[in-house]
PDB file of C-alpha atoms and ligand atoms in Angstrom:
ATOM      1  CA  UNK A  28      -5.562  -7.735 -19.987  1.00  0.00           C
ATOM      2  CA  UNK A  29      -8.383  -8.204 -22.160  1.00  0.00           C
ATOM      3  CA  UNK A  30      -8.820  -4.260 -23.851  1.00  0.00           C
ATOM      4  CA  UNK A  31      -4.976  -4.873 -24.787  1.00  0.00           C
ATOM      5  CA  UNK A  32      -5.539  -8.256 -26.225  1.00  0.00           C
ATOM      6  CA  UNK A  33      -8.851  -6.671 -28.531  1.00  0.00           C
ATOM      7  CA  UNK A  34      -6.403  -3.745 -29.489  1.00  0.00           C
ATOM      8  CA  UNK A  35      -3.140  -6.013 -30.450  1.00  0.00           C
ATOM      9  CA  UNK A  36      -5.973  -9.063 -32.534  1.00  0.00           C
ATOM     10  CA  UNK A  37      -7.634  -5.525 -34.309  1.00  0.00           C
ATOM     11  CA  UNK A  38      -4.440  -2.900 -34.954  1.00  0.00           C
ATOM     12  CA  UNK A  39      -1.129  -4.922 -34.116  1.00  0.00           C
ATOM     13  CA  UNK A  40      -0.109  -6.665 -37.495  1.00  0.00           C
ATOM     14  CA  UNK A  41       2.072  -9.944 -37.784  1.00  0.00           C
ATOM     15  CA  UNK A  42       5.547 -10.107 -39.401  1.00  0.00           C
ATOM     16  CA  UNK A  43       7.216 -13.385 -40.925  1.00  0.00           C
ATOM     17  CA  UNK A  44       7.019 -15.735 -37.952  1.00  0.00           C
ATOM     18  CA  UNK A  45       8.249 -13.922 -34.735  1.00  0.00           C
ATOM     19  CA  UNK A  46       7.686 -10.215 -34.908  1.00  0.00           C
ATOM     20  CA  UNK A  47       4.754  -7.992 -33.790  1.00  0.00           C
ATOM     21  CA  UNK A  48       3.738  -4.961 -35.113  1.00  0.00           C
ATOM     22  CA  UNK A  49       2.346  -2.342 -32.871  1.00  0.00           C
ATOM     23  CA  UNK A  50       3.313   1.125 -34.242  1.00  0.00           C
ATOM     24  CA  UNK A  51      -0.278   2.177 -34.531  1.00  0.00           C
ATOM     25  CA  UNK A  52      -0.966   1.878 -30.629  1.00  0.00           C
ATOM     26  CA  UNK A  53       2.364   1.350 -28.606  1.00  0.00           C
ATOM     27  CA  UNK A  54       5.435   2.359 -29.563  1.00  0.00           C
ATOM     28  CA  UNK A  55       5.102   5.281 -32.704  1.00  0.00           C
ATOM     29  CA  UNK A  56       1.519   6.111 -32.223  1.00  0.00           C
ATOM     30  CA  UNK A  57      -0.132   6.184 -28.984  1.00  0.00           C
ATOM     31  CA  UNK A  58      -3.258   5.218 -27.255  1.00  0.00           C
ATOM     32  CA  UNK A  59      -2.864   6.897 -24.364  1.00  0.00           C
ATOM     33  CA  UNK A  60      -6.165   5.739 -23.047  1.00  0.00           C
ATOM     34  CA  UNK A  61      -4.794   2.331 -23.229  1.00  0.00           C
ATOM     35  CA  UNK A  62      -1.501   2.998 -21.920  1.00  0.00           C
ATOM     36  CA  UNK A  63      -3.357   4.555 -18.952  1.00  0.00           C
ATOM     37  CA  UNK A  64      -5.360   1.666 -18.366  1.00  0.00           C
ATOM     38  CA  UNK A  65      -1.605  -0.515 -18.471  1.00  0.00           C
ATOM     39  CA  UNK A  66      -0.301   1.935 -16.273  1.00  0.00           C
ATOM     40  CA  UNK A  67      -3.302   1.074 -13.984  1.00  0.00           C
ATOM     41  CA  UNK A  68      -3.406  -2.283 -13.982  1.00  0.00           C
ATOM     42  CA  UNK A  69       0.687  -2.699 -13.466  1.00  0.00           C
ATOM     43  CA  UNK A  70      -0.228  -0.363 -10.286  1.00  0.00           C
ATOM     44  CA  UNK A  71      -2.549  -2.165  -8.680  1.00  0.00           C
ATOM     45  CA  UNK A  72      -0.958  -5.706  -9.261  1.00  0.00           C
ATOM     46  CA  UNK A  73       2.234  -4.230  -7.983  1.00  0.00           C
ATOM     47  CA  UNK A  74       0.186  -1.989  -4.963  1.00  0.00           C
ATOM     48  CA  UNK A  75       1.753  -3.440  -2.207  1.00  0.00           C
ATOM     49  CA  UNK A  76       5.253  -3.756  -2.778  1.00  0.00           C
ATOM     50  CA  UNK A  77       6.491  -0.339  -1.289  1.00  0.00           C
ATOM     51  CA  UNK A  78       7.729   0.559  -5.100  1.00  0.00           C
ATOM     52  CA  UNK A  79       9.751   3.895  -4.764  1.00  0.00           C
ATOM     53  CA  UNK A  80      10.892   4.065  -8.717  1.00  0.00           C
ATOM     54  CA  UNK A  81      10.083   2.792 -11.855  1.00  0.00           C
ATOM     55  CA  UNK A  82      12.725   2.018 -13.682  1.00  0.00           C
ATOM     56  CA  UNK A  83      12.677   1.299 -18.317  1.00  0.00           C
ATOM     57  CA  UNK A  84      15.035   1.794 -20.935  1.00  0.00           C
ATOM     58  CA  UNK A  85      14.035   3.873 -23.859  1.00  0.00           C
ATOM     59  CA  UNK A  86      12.709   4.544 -25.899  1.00  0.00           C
ATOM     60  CA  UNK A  87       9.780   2.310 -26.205  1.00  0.00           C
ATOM     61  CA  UNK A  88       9.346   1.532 -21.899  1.00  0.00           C
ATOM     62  CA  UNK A  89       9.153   5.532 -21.387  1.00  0.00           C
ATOM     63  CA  UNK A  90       5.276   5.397 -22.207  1.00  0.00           C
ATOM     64  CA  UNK A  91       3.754   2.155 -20.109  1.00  0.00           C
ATOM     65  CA  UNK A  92       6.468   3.281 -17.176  1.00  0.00           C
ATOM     66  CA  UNK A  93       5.377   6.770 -16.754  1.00  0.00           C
ATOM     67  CA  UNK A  94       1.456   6.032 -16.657  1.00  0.00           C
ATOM     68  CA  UNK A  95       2.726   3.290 -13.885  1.00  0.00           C
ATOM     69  CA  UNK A  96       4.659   5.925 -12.301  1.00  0.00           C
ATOM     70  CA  UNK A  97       1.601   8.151 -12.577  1.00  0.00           C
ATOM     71  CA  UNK A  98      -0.670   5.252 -10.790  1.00  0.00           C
ATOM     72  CA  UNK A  99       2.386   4.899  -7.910  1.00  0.00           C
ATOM     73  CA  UNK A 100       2.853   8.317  -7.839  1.00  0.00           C
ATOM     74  CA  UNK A 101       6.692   7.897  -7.693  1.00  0.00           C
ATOM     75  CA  UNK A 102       9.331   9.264  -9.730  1.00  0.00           C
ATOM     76  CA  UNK A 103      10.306   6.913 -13.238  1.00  0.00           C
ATOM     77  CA  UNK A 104      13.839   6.864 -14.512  1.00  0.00           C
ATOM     78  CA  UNK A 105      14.558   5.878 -18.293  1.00  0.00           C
ATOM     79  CA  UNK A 106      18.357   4.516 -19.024  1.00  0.00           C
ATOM     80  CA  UNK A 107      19.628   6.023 -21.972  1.00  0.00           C
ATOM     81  CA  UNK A 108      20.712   4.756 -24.757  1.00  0.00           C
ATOM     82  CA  UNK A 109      22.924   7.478 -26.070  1.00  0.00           C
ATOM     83  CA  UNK A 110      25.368   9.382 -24.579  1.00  0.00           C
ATOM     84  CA  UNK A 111      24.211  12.932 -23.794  1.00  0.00           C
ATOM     85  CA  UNK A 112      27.530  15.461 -23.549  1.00  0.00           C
ATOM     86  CA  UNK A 113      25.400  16.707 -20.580  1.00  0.00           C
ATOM     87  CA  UNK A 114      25.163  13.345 -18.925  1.00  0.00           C
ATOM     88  CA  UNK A 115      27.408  13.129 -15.856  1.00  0.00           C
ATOM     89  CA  UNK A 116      30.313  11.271 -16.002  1.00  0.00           C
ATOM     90  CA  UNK A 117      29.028   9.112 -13.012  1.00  0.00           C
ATOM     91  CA  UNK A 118      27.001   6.750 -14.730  1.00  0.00           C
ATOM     92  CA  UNK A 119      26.039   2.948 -14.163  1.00  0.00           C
ATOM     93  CA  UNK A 120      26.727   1.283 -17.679  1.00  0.00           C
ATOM     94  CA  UNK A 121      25.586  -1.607 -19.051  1.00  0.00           C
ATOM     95  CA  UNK A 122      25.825  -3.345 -22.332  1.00  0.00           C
ATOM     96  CA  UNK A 123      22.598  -5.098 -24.138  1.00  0.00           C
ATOM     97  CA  UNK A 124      22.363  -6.951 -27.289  1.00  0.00           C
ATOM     98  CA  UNK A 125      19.326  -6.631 -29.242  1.00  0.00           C
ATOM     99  CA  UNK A 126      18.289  -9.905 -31.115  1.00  0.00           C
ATOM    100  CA  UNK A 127      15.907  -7.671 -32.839  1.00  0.00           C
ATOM    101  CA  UNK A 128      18.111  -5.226 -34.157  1.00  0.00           C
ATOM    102  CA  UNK A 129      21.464  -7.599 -34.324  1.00  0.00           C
ATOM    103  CA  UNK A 130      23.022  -4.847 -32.619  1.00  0.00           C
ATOM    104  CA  UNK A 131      24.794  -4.170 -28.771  1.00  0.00           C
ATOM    105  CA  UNK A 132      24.469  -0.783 -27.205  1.00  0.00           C
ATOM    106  CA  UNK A 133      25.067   0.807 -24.344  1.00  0.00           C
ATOM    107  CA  UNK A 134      22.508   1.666 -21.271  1.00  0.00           C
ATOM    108  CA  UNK A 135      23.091   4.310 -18.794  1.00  0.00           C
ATOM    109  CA  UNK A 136      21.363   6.010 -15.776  1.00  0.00           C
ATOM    110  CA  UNK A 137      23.023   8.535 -13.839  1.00  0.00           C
ATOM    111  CA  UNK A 138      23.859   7.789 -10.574  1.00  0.00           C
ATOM    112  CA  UNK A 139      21.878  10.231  -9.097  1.00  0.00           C
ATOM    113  CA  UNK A 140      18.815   8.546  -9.734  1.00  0.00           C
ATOM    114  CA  UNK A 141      19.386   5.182  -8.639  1.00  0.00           C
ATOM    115  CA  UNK A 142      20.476   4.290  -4.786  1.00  0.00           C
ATOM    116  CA  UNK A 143      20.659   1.103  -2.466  1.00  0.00           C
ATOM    117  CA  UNK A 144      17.122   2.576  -0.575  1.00  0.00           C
ATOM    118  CA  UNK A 145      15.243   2.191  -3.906  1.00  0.00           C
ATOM    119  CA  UNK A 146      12.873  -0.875  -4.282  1.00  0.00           C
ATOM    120  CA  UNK A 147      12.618  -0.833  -8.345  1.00  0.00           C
ATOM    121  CA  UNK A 148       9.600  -1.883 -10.605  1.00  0.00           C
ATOM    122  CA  UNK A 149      10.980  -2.217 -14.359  1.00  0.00           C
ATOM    123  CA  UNK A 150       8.623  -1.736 -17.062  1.00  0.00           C
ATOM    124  CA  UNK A 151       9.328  -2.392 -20.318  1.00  0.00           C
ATOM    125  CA  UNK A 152       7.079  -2.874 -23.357  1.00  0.00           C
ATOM    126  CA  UNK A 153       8.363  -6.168 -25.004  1.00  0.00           C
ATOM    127  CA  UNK A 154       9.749  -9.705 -23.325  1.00  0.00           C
ATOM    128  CA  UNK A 155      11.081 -11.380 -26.073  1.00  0.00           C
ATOM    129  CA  UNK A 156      14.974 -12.565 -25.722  1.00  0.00           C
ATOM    130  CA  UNK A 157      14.996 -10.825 -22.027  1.00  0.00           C
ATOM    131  CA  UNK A 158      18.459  -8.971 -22.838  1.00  0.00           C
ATOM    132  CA  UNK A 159      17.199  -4.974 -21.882  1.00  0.00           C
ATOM    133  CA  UNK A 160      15.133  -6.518 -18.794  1.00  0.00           C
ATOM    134  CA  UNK A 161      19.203  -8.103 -18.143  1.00  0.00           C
ATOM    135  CA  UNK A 162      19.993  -4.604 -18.732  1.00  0.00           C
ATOM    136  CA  UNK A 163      18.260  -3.049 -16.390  1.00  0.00           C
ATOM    137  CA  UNK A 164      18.879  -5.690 -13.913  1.00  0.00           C
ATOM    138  CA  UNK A 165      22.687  -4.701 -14.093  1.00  0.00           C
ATOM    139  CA  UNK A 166      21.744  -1.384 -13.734  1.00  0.00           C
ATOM    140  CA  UNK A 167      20.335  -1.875 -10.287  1.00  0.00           C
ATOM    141  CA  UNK A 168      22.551  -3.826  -9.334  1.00  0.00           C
ATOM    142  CA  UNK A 169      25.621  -1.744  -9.344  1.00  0.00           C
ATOM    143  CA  UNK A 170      23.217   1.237  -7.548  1.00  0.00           C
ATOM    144  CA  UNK A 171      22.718  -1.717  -4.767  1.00  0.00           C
ATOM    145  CA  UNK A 172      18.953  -1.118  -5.351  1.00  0.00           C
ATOM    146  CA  UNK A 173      16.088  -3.445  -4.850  1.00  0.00           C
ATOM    147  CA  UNK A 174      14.298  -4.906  -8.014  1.00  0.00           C
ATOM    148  CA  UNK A 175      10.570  -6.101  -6.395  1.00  0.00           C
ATOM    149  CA  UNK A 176       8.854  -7.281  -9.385  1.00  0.00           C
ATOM    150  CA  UNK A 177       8.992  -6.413 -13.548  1.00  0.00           C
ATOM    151  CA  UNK A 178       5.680  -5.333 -15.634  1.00  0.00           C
ATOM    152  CA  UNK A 179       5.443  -6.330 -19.314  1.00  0.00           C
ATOM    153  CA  UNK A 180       3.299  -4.698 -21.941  1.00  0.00           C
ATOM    154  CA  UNK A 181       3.542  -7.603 -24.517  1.00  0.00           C
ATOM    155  CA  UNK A 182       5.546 -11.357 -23.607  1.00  0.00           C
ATOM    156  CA  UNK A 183       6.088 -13.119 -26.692  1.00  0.00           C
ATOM    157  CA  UNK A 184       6.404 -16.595 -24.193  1.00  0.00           C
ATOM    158  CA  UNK A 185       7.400 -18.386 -27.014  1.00  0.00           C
ATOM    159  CA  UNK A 186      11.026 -16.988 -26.919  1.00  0.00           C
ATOM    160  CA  UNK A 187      13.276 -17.479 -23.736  1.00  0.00           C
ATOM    161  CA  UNK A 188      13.248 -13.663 -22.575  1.00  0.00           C
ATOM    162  CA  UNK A 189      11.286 -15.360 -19.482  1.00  0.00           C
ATOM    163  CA  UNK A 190      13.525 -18.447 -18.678  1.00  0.00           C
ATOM    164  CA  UNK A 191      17.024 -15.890 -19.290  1.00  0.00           C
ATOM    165  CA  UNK A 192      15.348 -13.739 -16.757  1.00  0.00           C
ATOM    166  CA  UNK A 193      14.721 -16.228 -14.155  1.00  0.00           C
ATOM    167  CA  UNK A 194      18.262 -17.884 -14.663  1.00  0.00           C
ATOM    168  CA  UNK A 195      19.625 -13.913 -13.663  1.00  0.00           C
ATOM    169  CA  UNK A 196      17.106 -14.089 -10.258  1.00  0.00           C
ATOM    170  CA  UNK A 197      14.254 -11.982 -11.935  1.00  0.00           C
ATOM    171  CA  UNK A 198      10.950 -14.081 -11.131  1.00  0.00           C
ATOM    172  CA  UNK A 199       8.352 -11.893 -10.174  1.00  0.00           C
ATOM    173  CA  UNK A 200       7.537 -10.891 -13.794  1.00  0.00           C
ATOM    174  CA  UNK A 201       3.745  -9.683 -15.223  1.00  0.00           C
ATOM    175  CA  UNK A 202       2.887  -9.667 -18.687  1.00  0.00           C
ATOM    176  CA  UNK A 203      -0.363  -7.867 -19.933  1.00  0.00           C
ATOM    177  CA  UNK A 204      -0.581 -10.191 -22.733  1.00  0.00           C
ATOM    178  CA  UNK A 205       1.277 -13.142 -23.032  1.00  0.00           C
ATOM    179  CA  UNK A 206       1.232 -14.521 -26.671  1.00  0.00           C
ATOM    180  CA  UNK A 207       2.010 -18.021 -27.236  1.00  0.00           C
ATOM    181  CA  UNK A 208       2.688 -18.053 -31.555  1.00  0.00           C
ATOM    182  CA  UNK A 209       2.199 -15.975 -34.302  1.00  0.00           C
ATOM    183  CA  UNK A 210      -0.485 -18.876 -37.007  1.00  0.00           C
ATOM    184  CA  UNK A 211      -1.316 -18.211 -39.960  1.00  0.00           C
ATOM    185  CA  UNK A 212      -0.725 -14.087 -39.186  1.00  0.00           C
ATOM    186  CA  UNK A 213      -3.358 -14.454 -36.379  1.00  0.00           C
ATOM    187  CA  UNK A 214      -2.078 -14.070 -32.801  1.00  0.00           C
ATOM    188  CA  UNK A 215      -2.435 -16.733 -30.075  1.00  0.00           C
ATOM    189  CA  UNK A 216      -2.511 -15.953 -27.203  1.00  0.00           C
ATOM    190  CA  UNK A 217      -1.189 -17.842 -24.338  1.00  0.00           C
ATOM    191  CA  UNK A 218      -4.379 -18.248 -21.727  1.00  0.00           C
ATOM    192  CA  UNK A 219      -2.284 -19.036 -18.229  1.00  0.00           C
ATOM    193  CA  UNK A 220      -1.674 -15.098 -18.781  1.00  0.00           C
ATOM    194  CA  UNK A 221      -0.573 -12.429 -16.055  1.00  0.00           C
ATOM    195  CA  UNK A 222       2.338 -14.328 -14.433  1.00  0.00           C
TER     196      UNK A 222
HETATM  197  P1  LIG B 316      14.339  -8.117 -25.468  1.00  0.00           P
HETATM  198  O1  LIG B 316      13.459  -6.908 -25.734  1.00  0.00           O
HETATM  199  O2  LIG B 316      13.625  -9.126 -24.631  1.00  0.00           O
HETATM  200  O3  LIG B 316      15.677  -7.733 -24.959  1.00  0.00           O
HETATM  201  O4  LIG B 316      14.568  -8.909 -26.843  1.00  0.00           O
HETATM  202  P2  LIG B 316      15.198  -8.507 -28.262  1.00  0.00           P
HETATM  203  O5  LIG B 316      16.683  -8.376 -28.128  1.00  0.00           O
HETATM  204  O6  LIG B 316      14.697  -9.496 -29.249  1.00  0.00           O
HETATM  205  O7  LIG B 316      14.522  -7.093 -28.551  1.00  0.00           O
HETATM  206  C1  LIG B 316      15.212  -6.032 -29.078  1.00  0.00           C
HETATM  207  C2  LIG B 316      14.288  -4.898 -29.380  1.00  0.00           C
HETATM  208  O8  LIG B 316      13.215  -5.336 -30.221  1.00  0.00           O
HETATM  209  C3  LIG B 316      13.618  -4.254 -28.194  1.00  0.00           C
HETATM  210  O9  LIG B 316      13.394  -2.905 -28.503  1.00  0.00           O
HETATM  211  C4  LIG B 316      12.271  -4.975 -28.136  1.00  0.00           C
HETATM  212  O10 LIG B 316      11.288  -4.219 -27.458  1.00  0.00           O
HETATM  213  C5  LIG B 316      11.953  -5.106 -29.588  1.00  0.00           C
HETATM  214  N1  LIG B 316      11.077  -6.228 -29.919  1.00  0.00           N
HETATM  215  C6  LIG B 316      11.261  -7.532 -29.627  1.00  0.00           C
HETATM  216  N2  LIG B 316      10.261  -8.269 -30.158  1.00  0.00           N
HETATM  217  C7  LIG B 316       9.431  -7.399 -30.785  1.00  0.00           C
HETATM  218  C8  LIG B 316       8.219  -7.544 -31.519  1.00  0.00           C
HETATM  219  O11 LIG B 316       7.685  -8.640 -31.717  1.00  0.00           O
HETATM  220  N3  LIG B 316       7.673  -6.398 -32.006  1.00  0.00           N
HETATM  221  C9  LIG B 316       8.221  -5.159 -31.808  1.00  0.00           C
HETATM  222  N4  LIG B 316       7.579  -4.100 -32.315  1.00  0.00           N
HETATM  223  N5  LIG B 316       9.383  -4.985 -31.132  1.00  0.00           N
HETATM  224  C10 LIG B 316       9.962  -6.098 -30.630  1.00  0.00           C
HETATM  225  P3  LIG B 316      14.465  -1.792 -28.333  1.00  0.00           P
HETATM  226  O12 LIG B 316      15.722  -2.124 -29.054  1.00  0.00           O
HETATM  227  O13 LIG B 316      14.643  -1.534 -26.872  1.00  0.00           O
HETATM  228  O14 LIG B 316      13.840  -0.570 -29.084  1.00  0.00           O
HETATM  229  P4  LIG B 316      12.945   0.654 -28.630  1.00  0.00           P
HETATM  230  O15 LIG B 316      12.497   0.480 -27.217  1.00  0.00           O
HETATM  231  O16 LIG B 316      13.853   1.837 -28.769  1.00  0.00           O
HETATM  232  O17 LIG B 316      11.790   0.637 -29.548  1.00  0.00           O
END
């Protein structure tokens, strides 16, 4: 998507040799112009795949997922990362490690919001080692639900978030931006794009 591309080469900022700085657009401040546009675009390449949820993890999915949700016009669940004392006790767990963060938590949505007649879209704003999209997938899974494709804000396709997620059965994946190294600080981005 070419206005996301502009906006991560002019605001998003390079750290060491694998990490991405977006604060100032995605996930601290906000465009929301832009994430409207994402939501958009995740819309209309997912249009005819009779989505009836959108399902991300927060906190960073809740923004791209409910402009796609928005586009859809169907409901978007976020899995939570902490547990709320008013969370119902009948929640589908799951546990993700974060590469990022060297750290494993635990995901939950309530079962309430996830059944077997659901065909899922998952949103989420970074592919990188594929663990929360794993997640997610589990998530489903035990709710018997239908995962019909997964939207991507940013793929770093140089780490093997894509190839885990294919190994688990998740193949129908679109990045926005698909960046193939981090050179000299500079981005590169990877030109077969989309999917
Ligand atoms: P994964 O997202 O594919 O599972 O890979 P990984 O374990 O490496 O990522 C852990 C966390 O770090 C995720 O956020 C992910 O979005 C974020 N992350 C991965 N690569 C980058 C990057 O290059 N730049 C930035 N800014 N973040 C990156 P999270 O733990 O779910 O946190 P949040 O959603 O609460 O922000």
């Amino acid at each position: 998507m070419q206005a996301l591309e502009s906006k991560i080469s002019t605001a998003g900022r390079v750290l060491g040799s694998d990490i991405l700085k977006v604060d100032s657009f995605l996930n601290h401040q906000i465009d929301p112009e832009l994430m409207w546009a994402m939501g958009q675009d995740f819309a209309q390449h997912f249009a005819q795949a009779g989505i009836t949820k959108v399902l991300t993890v927060e906190s960073s999915g809740i923004a791209p997922a409910v402009m796609t949700g928005l586009a859809l016009n169907v409901p978007v669940v976020f899995a939570r990362k902490s547990k709320s004392r008013i969370l119902a006790e009948e929640a589908y767990l799951a546990d993700v490690y974060s590469y990022t963060k060297e750290s494993q938590q635990t995901i939950r949505v309530d079962q309430r919001f996830l059944s077997k007649n659901d065909r899922l879209l998952l949103i989420d704003d970074f592919l990188a080692n594929g663990q929360a999209l794993l997640g997610l997938k589990s998530l489903a899974d035990q709710a018997g639900a239908t995962i019909v494709g997964t939207g991507i804000v940013i793929e770093k396709s140089f780490q093997p978030g894509r190839q885990a997620a294919a190994k688990a059965g998740l193949n129908n994946i679109y990045s926005l931006a698909r960046i193939a190294a981090f050179e000299n600080g500079q981005v590169v981005f990877d030109q077969t794009a989309a999917e």
